[in-house]
Coordinates of C-alpha atoms in Angstrom, one line a residue:
Chain Q
M1 CA 0.0 0.0 0.0
E2 CA 1.1 3.5 -0.7
K3 CA 0.6 4.7 2.9
S4 CA 3.8 3.1 4.1
Q5 CA 6.2 6.0 3.9
S6 CA 4.3 8.5 6.0
E7 CA 2.9 5.8 8.2
I8 CA 6.3 4.6 9.3
R9 CA 7.4 8.2 10.0
I10 CA 4.3 8.7 12.2
I11 CA 5.0 5.5 14.1
I12 CA 8.7 6.4 14.7
V13 CA 7.9 9.9 15.8
G14 CA 5.2 8.5 18.1
I15 CA 7.6 6.1 19.7
A16 CA 10.3 8.8 20.2
K17 CA 7.8 11.0 22.0
N18 CA 7.6 8.4 24.8
P19 CA 10.7 8.5 27.0
L20 CA 10.8 4.7 27.3
G21 CA 10.2 4.4 23.6
F22 CA 13.0 6.8 23.0
M23 CA 15.4 4.7 25.1
G24 CA 14.2 1.7 23.2
L25 CA 14.9 3.3 19.9
V26 CA 18.4 4.4 21.0
I27 CA 19.4 1.0 22.3
V28 CA 18.0 -0.9 19.4
G29 CA 19.5 1.6 17.0
A30 CA 22.9 1.2 18.7
I31 CA 22.7 -2.6 18.5
V32 CA 21.7 -2.6 14.9
F33 CA 24.3 0.0 14.0
S34 CA 27.1 -1.9 15.7
A35 CA 26.0 -5.1 14.1
I36 CA 26.0 -3.6 10.6
F37 CA 29.3 -1.9 11.0
A38 CA 30.9 -4.5 13.3
A39 CA 33.8 -5.0 10.9
W40 CA 34.8 -1.4 11.2
I41 CA 34.2 -1.0 15.0
V42 CA 36.0 -4.0 16.3
P43 CA 39.6 -3.3 17.3
Y44 CA 40.7 -6.9 16.9
D45 CA 39.7 -9.9 14.9
P46 CA 37.2 -11.6 17.2
I47 CA 38.4 -15.1 16.6
E48 CA 42.2 -14.4 16.5
M49 CA 43.9 -16.1 19.4
N50 CA 46.8 -14.4 21.3
I51 CA 48.0 -16.6 24.0
R52 CA 50.4 -14.1 25.5
D53 CA 47.6 -11.6 26.3
R54 CA 45.2 -14.2 27.8
M55 CA 42.8 -13.4 30.6
Q56 CA 43.6 -9.7 31.0
G57 CA 41.4 -7.2 32.7
P58 CA 40.1 -4.1 31.0
S59 CA 42.8 -1.8 29.6
W60 CA 43.0 0.8 26.9
S61 CA 44.2 -1.8 24.4
H62 CA 41.5 -4.3 25.5
L63 CA 38.4 -2.4 26.7
L64 CA 36.7 -5.5 28.2
G65 CA 39.8 -7.6 28.7
T66 CA 40.6 -10.9 27.0
D67 CA 39.5 -14.5 27.4
Q68 CA 41.5 -17.7 28.1
L69 CA 42.7 -17.8 24.5
G70 CA 43.6 -14.1 24.4
R71 CA 40.7 -13.0 22.2
D72 CA 39.5 -9.5 22.7
T73 CA 36.2 -9.6 24.6
F74 CA 34.9 -6.2 23.3
S75 CA 35.4 -7.4 19.7
R76 CA 33.6 -10.6 20.5
V77 CA 30.7 -8.8 22.2
I78 CA 30.2 -6.6 19.1
T79 CA 30.4 -9.5 16.7
G80 CA 28.1 -11.5 19.0
G81 CA 25.5 -8.8 18.5
Q82 CA 25.6 -9.5 14.9
V83 CA 25.0 -13.2 15.5
A84 CA 22.1 -12.4 17.9
L85 CA 20.4 -10.3 15.2
K86 CA 21.1 -12.8 12.5
V87 CA 19.2 -15.4 14.6
A88 CA 16.5 -13.2 16.0
L89 CA 15.3 -11.2 13.0
P90 CA 14.8 -14.0 10.5
A91 CA 13.4 -16.3 13.1
V92 CA 10.9 -13.7 14.4
F93 CA 9.9 -12.3 11.0
G94 CA 9.7 -15.8 9.5
A95 CA 7.5 -17.0 12.4
M96 CA 5.4 -13.9 12.2
A97 CA 4.8 -14.2 8.4
I98 CA 4.0 -17.9 8.6
G99 CA 1.9 -17.6 11.8
L100 CA 0.0 -14.7 10.4
T101 CA -0.9 -16.5 7.2
L102 CA -1.9 -19.8 8.9
G103 CA -3.7 -17.9 11.7
M104 CA -5.9 -15.9 9.3
V105 CA -6.6 -19.0 7.2
A106 CA -7.6 -20.9 10.4
G107 CA -9.8 -18.0 11.6
Y108 CA -11.6 -17.3 8.3
G109 CA -11.5 -20.7 6.6
P110 CA -13.7 -23.8 7.1
K111 CA -14.0 -25.3 10.6
W112 CA -12.1 -28.5 9.8
L113 CA -9.1 -26.6 8.6
D114 CA -9.2 -24.5 11.8
N115 CA -9.3 -27.6 13.9
F116 CA -6.4 -29.1 12.0
L117 CA -4.2 -26.1 12.3
M118 CA -5.0 -25.7 16.0
L119 CA -4.1 -29.3 16.6
L120 CA -0.8 -28.7 14.8
F121 CA -0.1 -25.5 16.8
D122 CA -0.9 -27.2 20.1
T123 CA 1.3 -30.2 19.2
I124 CA 4.3 -27.9 18.4
R125 CA 3.7 -25.9 21.5
S126 CA 3.6 -28.9 23.8
F127 CA 7.3 -29.6 23.1
P128 CA 9.6 -27.7 25.5
T129 CA 11.7 -25.5 23.2
V130 CA 15.0 -26.6 24.7
M131 CA 14.1 -30.3 24.4
F132 CA 13.0 -29.8 20.9
A133 CA 16.2 -27.9 20.1
L134 CA 18.3 -30.8 21.7
A135 CA 16.5 -33.3 19.5
V136 CA 17.0 -31.3 16.3
V137 CA 20.6 -30.5 17.1
A138 CA 21.3 -34.1 17.8
L139 CA 19.9 -34.9 14.4
V140 CA 21.5 -32.2 12.2
G141 CA 24.3 -30.8 14.3
P142 CA 24.6 -27.3 15.8
S143 CA 24.6 -24.3 13.5
L144 CA 23.2 -20.8 13.1
Q145 CA 20.5 -22.1 10.7
T146 CA 19.4 -24.8 13.0
V147 CA 18.9 -22.3 15.8
V148 CA 16.9 -20.1 13.4
L149 CA 14.7 -23.0 12.3
V150 CA 14.1 -24.3 15.8
V151 CA 13.2 -20.9 17.1
M152 CA 10.9 -20.2 14.1
A153 CA 9.1 -23.5 14.3
T154 CA 8.4 -23.1 18.0
S155 CA 7.2 -19.6 17.8
I156 CA 4.9 -19.9 14.8
P157 CA 2.0 -21.2 17.0
T158 CA 2.1 -18.1 19.2
Y159 CA 1.7 -15.8 16.2
G160 CA -0.8 -18.1 14.6
R161 CA -3.0 -18.2 17.6
V162 CA -3.1 -14.4 18.0
A163 CA -3.8 -13.9 14.3
R164 CA -6.5 -16.5 14.5
T165 CA -8.2 -14.9 17.5
Q166 CA -8.1 -11.5 15.9
T167 CA -9.5 -12.9 12.6
L168 CA -12.3 -14.6 14.5
T169 CA -13.2 -11.4 16.3
L170 CA -13.1 -9.3 13.1
R171 CA -14.9 -11.9 11.1
N172 CA -18.2 -11.2 12.8
S173 CA -17.7 -7.5 13.1
E174 CA -20.2 -5.3 11.3
F175 CA -17.7 -3.6 9.1
I176 CA -16.6 -6.9 7.6
L177 CA -20.2 -7.7 7.0
A178 CA -20.5 -4.3 5.4
E179 CA -17.6 -5.1 3.1
R180 CA -19.1 -8.4 2.2
S181 CA -22.4 -6.8 1.4
M182 CA -20.5 -4.4 -0.9
G183 CA -19.3 -7.4 -2.9
A184 CA -15.7 -7.8 -1.5
S185 CA -14.1 -11.1 -2.2
M186 CA -12.5 -13.3 0.5
A187 CA -9.0 -12.2 -0.7
R188 CA -10.0 -8.6 -0.5
I189 CA -11.5 -8.9 3.0
L190 CA -8.4 -10.7 4.3
G191 CA -5.8 -8.7 2.6
V192 CA -7.2 -5.2 2.5
H193 CA -9.5 -5.1 5.5
M194 CA -8.4 -7.6 8.1
L195 CA -4.6 -7.6 7.6
P196 CA -4.1 -3.9 8.7
N197 CA -6.2 -4.7 11.8
I198 CA -4.1 -7.6 12.8
I199 CA -0.6 -6.6 11.7
G200 CA -0.2 -4.0 14.5
V201 CA -0.9 -6.5 17.2
L202 CA 1.6 -9.0 15.7
A203 CA 4.3 -6.3 15.2
V204 CA 4.1 -5.5 18.9
L205 CA 4.3 -9.2 19.7
A206 CA 7.3 -9.6 17.4
A207 CA 9.1 -6.6 19.0
M208 CA 8.6 -8.2 22.4
D209 CA 9.6 -11.6 21.1
I210 CA 13.0 -10.6 19.8
P211 CA 14.6 -10.4 23.2
T212 CA 13.2 -13.8 24.1
V213 CA 14.8 -15.2 21.0
I214 CA 18.1 -13.5 21.7
A215 CA 18.0 -15.0 25.2
L216 CA 17.1 -18.4 23.7
E217 CA 19.9 -18.3 21.3
A218 CA 22.3 -17.3 24.1
G219 CA 20.9 -20.2 26.2
L220 CA 21.3 -22.7 23.4
S221 CA 24.8 -21.5 22.7
F222 CA 25.5 -21.7 26.5
L223 CA 24.5 -25.3 26.4
G224 CA 26.7 -25.8 23.3
L225 CA 23.7 -26.3 21.0
G226 CA 23.8 -23.0 19.3
V227 CA 26.5 -21.5 17.1
K228 CA 29.7 -23.4 16.7
P229 CA 32.9 -22.1 18.2
P230 CA 34.9 -20.0 17.5
T231 CA 32.0 -17.9 16.2
P232 CA 31.3 -15.4 19.0
S233 CA 27.9 -15.3 20.5
W234 CA 26.7 -13.7 23.7
G235 CA 25.7 -17.1 25.0
A236 CA 29.1 -18.6 24.2
L237 CA 30.8 -15.7 25.9
L238 CA 28.7 -16.3 29.0
K239 CA 29.6 -20.0 28.9
D240 CA 33.4 -19.3 28.6
G241 CA 33.1 -16.7 31.3
Y242 CA 31.1 -19.0 33.6
A243 CA 34.1 -21.4 33.8
L244 CA 36.5 -18.6 34.5
V245 CA 34.4 -16.3 36.6
R246 CA 37.0 -16.5 39.5
Q247 CA 39.9 -15.5 37.3
T248 CA 38.3 -12.9 35.1
P249 CA 34.7 -11.7 35.6
W250 CA 34.8 -9.6 32.4
L251 CA 33.7 -12.4 30.1
V252 CA 30.4 -12.9 32.1
I253 CA 29.9 -9.1 32.1
G254 CA 30.7 -8.9 28.4
G255 CA 28.3 -11.7 27.6
G256 CA 25.5 -10.9 30.1
L257 CA 25.2 -7.2 29.9
P258 CA 24.4 -7.0 26.2
I259 CA 21.6 -9.6 26.7
I260 CA 20.0 -7.5 29.4
V261 CA 20.4 -4.3 27.5
A262 CA 19.0 -5.8 24.3
T263 CA 16.1 -7.3 26.1
L264 CA 15.2 -4.0 27.7
G265 CA 15.7 -2.1 24.5
F266 CA 13.4 -4.3 22.4
T267 CA 10.8 -4.5 25.2
F268 CA 10.6 -0.7 25.5
L269 CA 10.3 -0.5 21.8
G270 CA 7.6 -3.1 21.7
E271 CA 5.6 -1.5 24.5
S272 CA 5.6 2.0 23.0
L273 CA 4.9 0.5 19.5
R274 CA 1.7 -1.0 21.0
D275 CA 0.5 2.5 22.0
V276 CA 1.3 4.0 18.6
V277 CA -0.1 1.4 16.2
D278 CA -3.7 1.9 17.4
P279 CA -4.9 4.9 15.4
K280 CA -7.5 5.6 18.0
L281 CA -4.7 6.4 20.5
R282 CA -2.8 8.5 18.0
K283 CA -3.2 12.2 18.8
N284 CA -3.3 15.1 16.4
Q285 CA -2.1 13.2 13.4
Chain P
M1 CA -47.5 -3.9 -12.4
T2 CA -44.8 -2.4 -14.5
D3 CA -41.1 -2.0 -13.8
V4 CA -40.8 -4.3 -10.9
L5 CA -37.2 -4.4 -9.6
L6 CA -37.4 -6.7 -6.6
E7 CA -40.1 -9.2 -6.3
I8 CA -40.3 -11.4 -3.2
D9 CA -42.7 -14.2 -3.9
N10 CA -44.0 -16.6 -1.2
L11 CA -40.6 -16.6 0.6
S12 CA -40.3 -18.9 3.7
V13 CA -37.1 -19.0 5.6
D14 CA -36.3 -21.2 8.6
Y15 CA -33.4 -21.3 11.1
E16 CA -32.4 -24.8 12.1
T17 CA -31.9 -24.8 15.9
A18 CA -31.6 -27.3 18.6
R19 CA -35.2 -26.6 19.6
G20 CA -36.4 -27.3 16.1
D21 CA -36.9 -25.1 13.0
L22 CA -37.5 -21.5 13.8
K23 CA -39.9 -20.2 11.2
A24 CA -38.3 -16.7 10.8
L25 CA -40.2 -15.8 7.6
R26 CA -43.4 -17.3 6.4
N27 CA -44.9 -16.8 2.9
I28 CA -43.6 -13.3 2.5
S29 CA -44.7 -11.6 -0.8
F30 CA -44.2 -8.0 -1.8
D31 CA -42.4 -6.1 -4.5
V32 CA -40.3 -3.0 -5.0
R33 CA -40.7 -1.1 -8.2
K34 CA -38.0 0.9 -9.9
A35 CA -37.2 4.2 -8.3
E36 CA -39.7 3.9 -5.5
I37 CA -39.2 3.9 -1.7
V38 CA -40.8 1.0 0.1
G39 CA -40.9 0.9 3.9
I40 CA -40.9 -2.1 6.1
V41 CA -42.3 -1.7 9.5
G42 CA -42.4 -4.1 12.4
E43 CA -41.2 -4.6 15.9
S44 CA -38.0 -6.3 16.9
G45 CA -37.8 -10.0 15.9
C46 CA -40.4 -9.8 13.2
G47 CA -37.9 -11.0 10.6
K48 CA -36.7 -7.7 9.1
S49 CA -33.0 -8.7 9.4
T50 CA -33.6 -12.2 8.0
L51 CA -35.3 -10.6 5.1
I52 CA -32.3 -8.4 4.3
S53 CA -29.8 -11.1 4.7
S54 CA -31.9 -13.3 2.5
I55 CA -32.0 -10.7 -0.3
L56 CA -28.2 -10.2 -0.1
R57 CA -27.7 -14.0 0.5
L58 CA -25.4 -13.2 3.4
I59 CA -27.0 -15.7 5.7
A60 CA -26.1 -17.6 8.8
P61 CA -25.0 -21.2 8.2
N62 CA -28.2 -22.6 9.8
T63 CA -30.5 -20.7 7.5
R64 CA -32.8 -22.8 5.2
F65 CA -34.8 -21.4 2.4
R66 CA -38.0 -23.5 2.4
S67 CA -40.0 -22.0 -0.4
G68 CA -40.4 -19.0 -2.7
E69 CA -38.3 -16.8 -4.9
I70 CA -36.5 -13.5 -4.6
R71 CA -36.5 -12.1 -8.1
F72 CA -34.2 -9.2 -8.8
D73 CA -34.5 -7.8 -12.3
G74 CA -36.2 -11.0 -13.3
S75 CA -33.7 -13.5 -12.1
D76 CA -34.1 -15.6 -8.9
L77 CA -31.4 -14.6 -6.4
L78 CA -31.8 -17.9 -4.5
K79 CA -30.6 -19.8 -7.5
A80 CA -27.7 -17.5 -8.3
T81 CA -24.1 -18.7 -7.6
E82 CA -22.0 -17.1 -5.0
R83 CA -20.0 -15.5 -7.7
E84 CA -23.0 -13.9 -9.3
M85 CA -24.2 -12.7 -5.9
R86 CA -20.9 -11.1 -5.2
A87 CA -21.1 -9.2 -8.5
L88 CA -24.5 -7.9 -7.5
R89 CA -23.6 -6.8 -4.0
G90 CA -22.3 -3.3 -3.8
D91 CA -23.0 -2.8 -7.5
E92 CA -26.7 -3.3 -8.1
I93 CA -27.8 -3.8 -4.5
S94 CA -26.2 -1.7 -1.7
I95 CA -26.9 -1.5 1.9
V96 CA -26.6 1.0 4.7
F97 CA -26.5 -0.5 8.2
Q98 CA -28.0 0.6 11.4
D99 CA -25.0 1.5 13.5
P100 CA -22.6 3.9 11.9
M101 CA -20.1 3.5 14.6
Q102 CA -19.5 -0.2 13.6
T103 CA -19.6 -0.1 9.8
H104 CA -16.2 1.3 8.9
N105 CA -12.8 -0.3 9.1
P106 CA -11.2 1.4 12.1
V107 CA -7.6 1.3 10.8
L108 CA -8.1 2.5 7.2
S109 CA -8.7 6.1 6.3
V110 CA -12.1 7.0 4.9
G111 CA -10.5 7.7 1.5
Q112 CA -8.7 4.3 1.4
Q113 CA -12.0 2.6 2.1
M114 CA -13.9 4.6 -0.5
I115 CA -11.2 3.9 -3.1
D116 CA -11.2 0.2 -2.2
I117 CA -15.0 0.0 -2.6
Q118 CA -14.5 1.0 -6.3
H119 CA -12.5 -2.2 -6.9
R120 CA -14.6 -3.1 -9.9
S121 CA -13.7 0.1 -11.8
K122 CA -10.4 0.1 -13.8
A123 CA -10.1 3.9 -13.4
P124 CA -6.8 5.3 -12.1
K125 CA -6.5 5.9 -8.4
G126 CA -6.6 9.7 -8.7
E127 CA -10.0 9.4 -10.5
K128 CA -11.4 7.1 -7.8
R129 CA -10.3 9.5 -5.1
E130 CA -12.0 12.3 -6.9
K131 CA -15.2 10.3 -7.2
A132 CA -15.0 9.6 -3.4
A133 CA -14.6 13.3 -2.7
Q134 CA -17.6 14.1 -4.9
M135 CA -19.7 11.5 -3.1
L136 CA -18.7 12.9 0.3
A137 CA -19.7 16.4 -1.0
A138 CA -23.0 14.9 -2.2
V139 CA -23.9 13.6 1.2
G140 CA -23.1 17.0 2.8
I141 CA -19.6 16.6 4.2
P142 CA -17.8 19.9 4.1
D143 CA -14.2 20.0 2.9
P144 CA -14.4 16.4 1.5
E145 CA -10.9 16.4 -0.1
A146 CA -9.2 16.9 3.3
R147 CA -11.5 14.6 5.2
L148 CA -10.7 11.7 2.9
D149 CA -7.4 11.3 4.8
Q150 CA -9.1 11.1 8.2
F151 CA -9.9 7.9 10.1
P152 CA -13.5 6.9 10.9
H153 CA -13.0 7.7 14.6
E154 CA -12.4 11.3 13.8
F155 CA -16.0 11.6 12.5
S156 CA -19.2 12.0 14.5
G157 CA -22.0 9.4 14.3
G158 CA -24.1 11.5 11.9
M159 CA -21.0 12.1 9.7
R160 CA -20.2 8.4 9.6
Q161 CA -23.7 7.5 8.6
R162 CA -23.4 10.0 5.7
I163 CA -20.1 8.4 4.7
A164 CA -21.9 5.0 4.8
I165 CA -24.6 6.4 2.5
A166 CA -22.0 7.9 0.2
M167 CA -20.2 4.5 0.0
A168 CA -23.5 2.6 -0.6
L169 CA -24.5 5.0 -3.4
M170 CA -21.1 5.2 -5.0
S171 CA -21.8 2.5 -7.6
E172 CA -25.3 4.1 -8.3
P173 CA -27.1 0.9 -7.3
N174 CA -30.6 0.1 -8.5
L175 CA -31.7 -0.9 -5.0
L176 CA -30.5 0.5 -1.8
I177 CA -31.4 -1.4 1.4
A178 CA -31.5 1.0 4.4
D179 CA -31.5 -1.1 7.6
E180 CA -32.8 1.4 10.2
P181 CA -30.2 3.9 9.1
T182 CA -31.4 6.6 11.6
T183 CA -32.2 4.5 14.7
A184 CA -28.7 5.1 16.2
L185 CA -28.9 8.9 15.6
D186 CA -30.7 11.7 17.4
A187 CA -33.8 13.3 16.1
T188 CA -32.3 16.4 14.4
L189 CA -29.8 14.3 12.6
E190 CA -32.5 11.8 11.6
V191 CA -34.3 14.6 9.7
Q192 CA -31.2 15.7 8.0
I193 CA -30.2 12.2 6.9
I194 CA -33.7 11.4 5.7
E195 CA -33.8 14.6 3.6
R196 CA -30.4 13.9 2.1
L197 CA -31.4 10.4 1.3
Q198 CA -34.6 11.6 -0.4
E199 CA -32.6 14.1 -2.5
L200 CA -30.1 11.5 -3.6
Q201 CA -32.8 9.0 -4.4
R202 CA -34.4 11.5 -6.7
E203 CA -31.1 12.4 -8.3
M204 CA -30.0 8.8 -8.8
D205 CA -33.4 7.3 -9.4
C206 CA -32.7 4.2 -7.3
A207 CA -35.2 2.2 -5.4
I208 CA -34.9 2.1 -1.6
L209 CA -36.1 -0.6 0.7
F210 CA -36.3 1.3 4.0
I211 CA -36.5 -0.6 7.2
S212 CA -37.5 1.2 10.3
H213 CA -39.8 1.1 13.3
H214 CA -40.2 4.8 13.2
L215 CA -43.6 5.3 11.7
G216 CA -43.2 9.1 11.3
V217 CA -40.1 8.6 9.0
I218 CA -41.9 5.9 7.0
A219 CA -44.9 8.1 6.4
E220 CA -42.6 11.0 5.4
L221 CA -40.3 9.1 3.1
C222 CA -42.0 6.0 1.6
D223 CA -44.4 5.5 -1.3
R224 CA -45.6 2.1 -0.1
V225 CA -45.4 0.2 3.2
V226 CA -45.1 -3.4 4.2
V227 CA -46.2 -4.1 7.8
M228 CA -44.6 -7.3 9.2
Y229 CA -45.5 -9.2 12.3
A230 CA -43.7 -12.3 13.6
G231 CA -42.3 -13.3 10.2
A232 CA -45.3 -12.7 8.1
V233 CA -46.7 -9.7 6.1
V234 CA -49.9 -8.6 7.7
E235 CA -50.6 -5.6 5.6
S236 CA -49.1 -3.8 2.6
G237 CA -49.9 -1.1 0.3
D238 CA -49.9 2.6 -0.5
V239 CA -48.5 4.6 2.4
R240 CA -51.6 6.9 2.7
K241 CA -54.0 4.1 2.7
I242 CA -52.1 2.2 5.4
F243 CA -51.9 5.2 7.7
H244 CA -55.4 6.6 7.1
E245 CA -57.4 3.4 6.8
P246 CA -55.4 0.5 8.2
K247 CA -57.1 -2.8 7.6
H248 CA -55.3 -5.0 10.1
P249 CA -55.6 -4.6 13.9
Y250 CA -51.8 -4.8 14.3
T251 CA -51.3 -1.9 12.0
R252 CA -54.0 0.0 13.8
R253 CA -52.4 -0.6 17.2
L254 CA -49.0 0.2 15.9
I255 CA -50.2 3.6 14.7
E256 CA -52.0 4.2 18.0
C257 CA -48.8 3.5 19.9
D258 CA -46.7 5.9 17.8
P259 CA -45.8 8.8 20.2
G260 CA -46.2 11.2 17.3
H261 CA -49.9 10.4 17.0
I262 CA -50.8 10.9 20.7
K263 CA -52.6 14.1 21.2
T264 CA -53.0 14.3 25.0
R265 CA -50.3 14.2 27.5
A266 CA -50.0 10.8 29.1
R267 CA -47.9 9.4 31.9
I268 CA -47.7 6.0 30.4
L269 CA -47.4 5.5 26.6
P270 CA -49.8 3.0 25.1
T271 CA -48.4 -0.5 24.2
I272 CA -49.7 -3.6 22.5
P273 CA -50.2 -6.1 25.4
G274 CA -48.8 -9.6 25.0
E275 CA -45.8 -10.9 23.2
V276 CA -44.8 -12.3 19.9
P277 CA -45.5 -16.1 19.8
D278 CA -42.6 -18.6 19.7
L279 CA -41.6 -18.9 16.1
A280 CA -40.3 -22.5 16.7
N281 CA -43.7 -23.5 17.8
I282 CA -46.3 -21.5 15.9
P283 CA -49.9 -21.8 17.1
D284 CA -52.8 -22.5 14.7
G285 CA -54.7 -19.7 13.2
C286 CA -53.9 -16.0 12.9
I287 CA -50.4 -15.2 14.2
F288 CA -51.7 -12.0 15.9
R289 CA -54.8 -13.5 17.5
D290 CA -53.4 -13.6 21.1
R291 CA -52.8 -9.9 21.1
C292 CA -55.8 -8.9 19.1
N293 CA -58.9 -7.6 21.0
Q294 CA -61.2 -8.5 18.0
A295 CA -60.2 -12.1 17.6
T296 CA -63.0 -14.5 16.8
E297 CA -63.4 -18.3 16.7
R298 CA -62.3 -18.2 13.1
C299 CA -59.0 -16.5 13.9
M300 CA -58.2 -19.4 16.3
A301 CA -58.5 -22.0 13.6
H302 CA -57.5 -20.6 10.3
V303 CA -54.6 -18.4 9.0
P304 CA -56.1 -15.4 7.2
P305 CA -54.7 -15.1 3.7
L306 CA -53.1 -11.8 2.5
E307 CA -55.8 -10.5 0.2
S308 CA -56.6 -7.3 -1.7
V309 CA -58.8 -5.0 0.4
G310 CA -58.8 -2.1 -2.1
E311 CA -56.6 -0.6 -4.8
E312 CA -52.9 -0.9 -3.9
H313 CA -53.8 -2.3 -0.5
M314 CA -53.5 -5.8 0.9
A315 CA -54.2 -7.2 4.4
A316 CA -54.3 -10.5 6.1
C317 CA -57.2 -10.4 8.5
W318 CA -60.6 -12.2 8.8
L319 CA -62.3 -9.0 10.0
N320 CA -62.1 -7.8 6.4
H321 CA -64.3 -10.7 5.4
E322 CA -67.1 -9.8 7.8
E323 CA -69.5 -8.7 5.0
V324 CA -68.9 -12.0 3.2
T325 CA -69.4 -14.2 6.2
A326 CA -72.3 -12.3 7.9

């Protein structure tokens, strides 16, 4: 639709007006910026070992110290951010797109299809994510793609259920009846009239889901099921630091702090996004 | 009987429920001619909504058409395919709903919705937008060009109903169904909307099926009236005849109960005692007999047929047969 350009501006301005939203924008902006320009920001190669400089504290040459192999923690944190986004964004947006489609089909389509999709969603949801991940990793081996796929598969039902509920509510609303009595086809009703009513809710859900996924990736990497070493990830940093916490706490801080900050940033963003996407709450626009 | 646009012929519609079939419409017959305004009056639950959804074929899944035909421009809508119906809706037949606060998509601007409604036209977007602005101007919305970019919640109820009318008339339909379009509005607005509707009807030459329980509005607006009671037509005909010499006791009582007709101040407004019979379990005889103060033996046993009681005037009541039987 042609509204996108101004619409996005209105949403961003709306978020920035809220102090928490502003903080969220700044944090998320910083993470995205450092991930995109990681190659220029990092002072050292994040996987280059330097045994002579191992386990140092913070200094001007190593801002967050080094690990047991002498790798620069700061460089690894920045590159780890890249990894976190590489997992979180495709997983969340993929899950959202698939969940949205299936959910709308379930909500608007015939009853048997609805029942079938709900059964499918409930089946997937009944697996504990970590157990599911363990099984998949045992089958295909740990990698970035595996993490993305596992996270996506396990979060599709959440989006699907929300999209379905919204569709069911909208389906019986009078304005949809009005559209039908004006001769709108099913595709038109779903695409033009229902989608804009649902997408806002799902966008908020996605923004709040990103930190969960980042934490999940960190958790899987911590368990050794995520990205393979020597690729730096916040979870892997935490894992290395956990073993060496008596000698050098900087690894734990380097791995843990970004997870906390990223979680806060995306949550702030999601919450203020929720207030903005509802046109009824939008003032003077 | 020339130029009949919509002809409803002996239509019976049931709802299948756990308690048995609910006979929502029984042997309904009336017609709407080209460019005339027909009013449908009746209390809540008399089958007005079922009638509308049957005409548009936007029916609940448990609806069953038991008999009859709905002919629009000569072809039976009950036999039309879903595709044919969709081509008709919003093009030949349009509708304005009762509650203007609910009939617009809350997240799309009025302009977007009015452009979307013209999805059948191949015209460029700019032209569609211009047409939308013209329609808004036609229903009396000032500064239409600017207001196209506003969202439904930025309009008042009266404005929204005007927008709904503009949308319904956009395709210049042959038949506009107005489902109590002024019930949710206050009295001053009601007059404005009715006047506007009347003007537009004359301009566009479309027929209107006007559903209301406000007798004053019906008398003002309509050419002919159909009085419905508990899923059946009890009286129909020319508006003046119905109001001046009603031939069915229900119509008579309805007119007596209209606050506009009451001359003296009263503490308690008159009502028709009793209630509508259970449509899943219809008693024998006349449907109105339990609430009728003139009911006779005959009314208990036999259903009175809808018969001509004068030129352009039909009624279903045994009392009109008195001369014959006596």
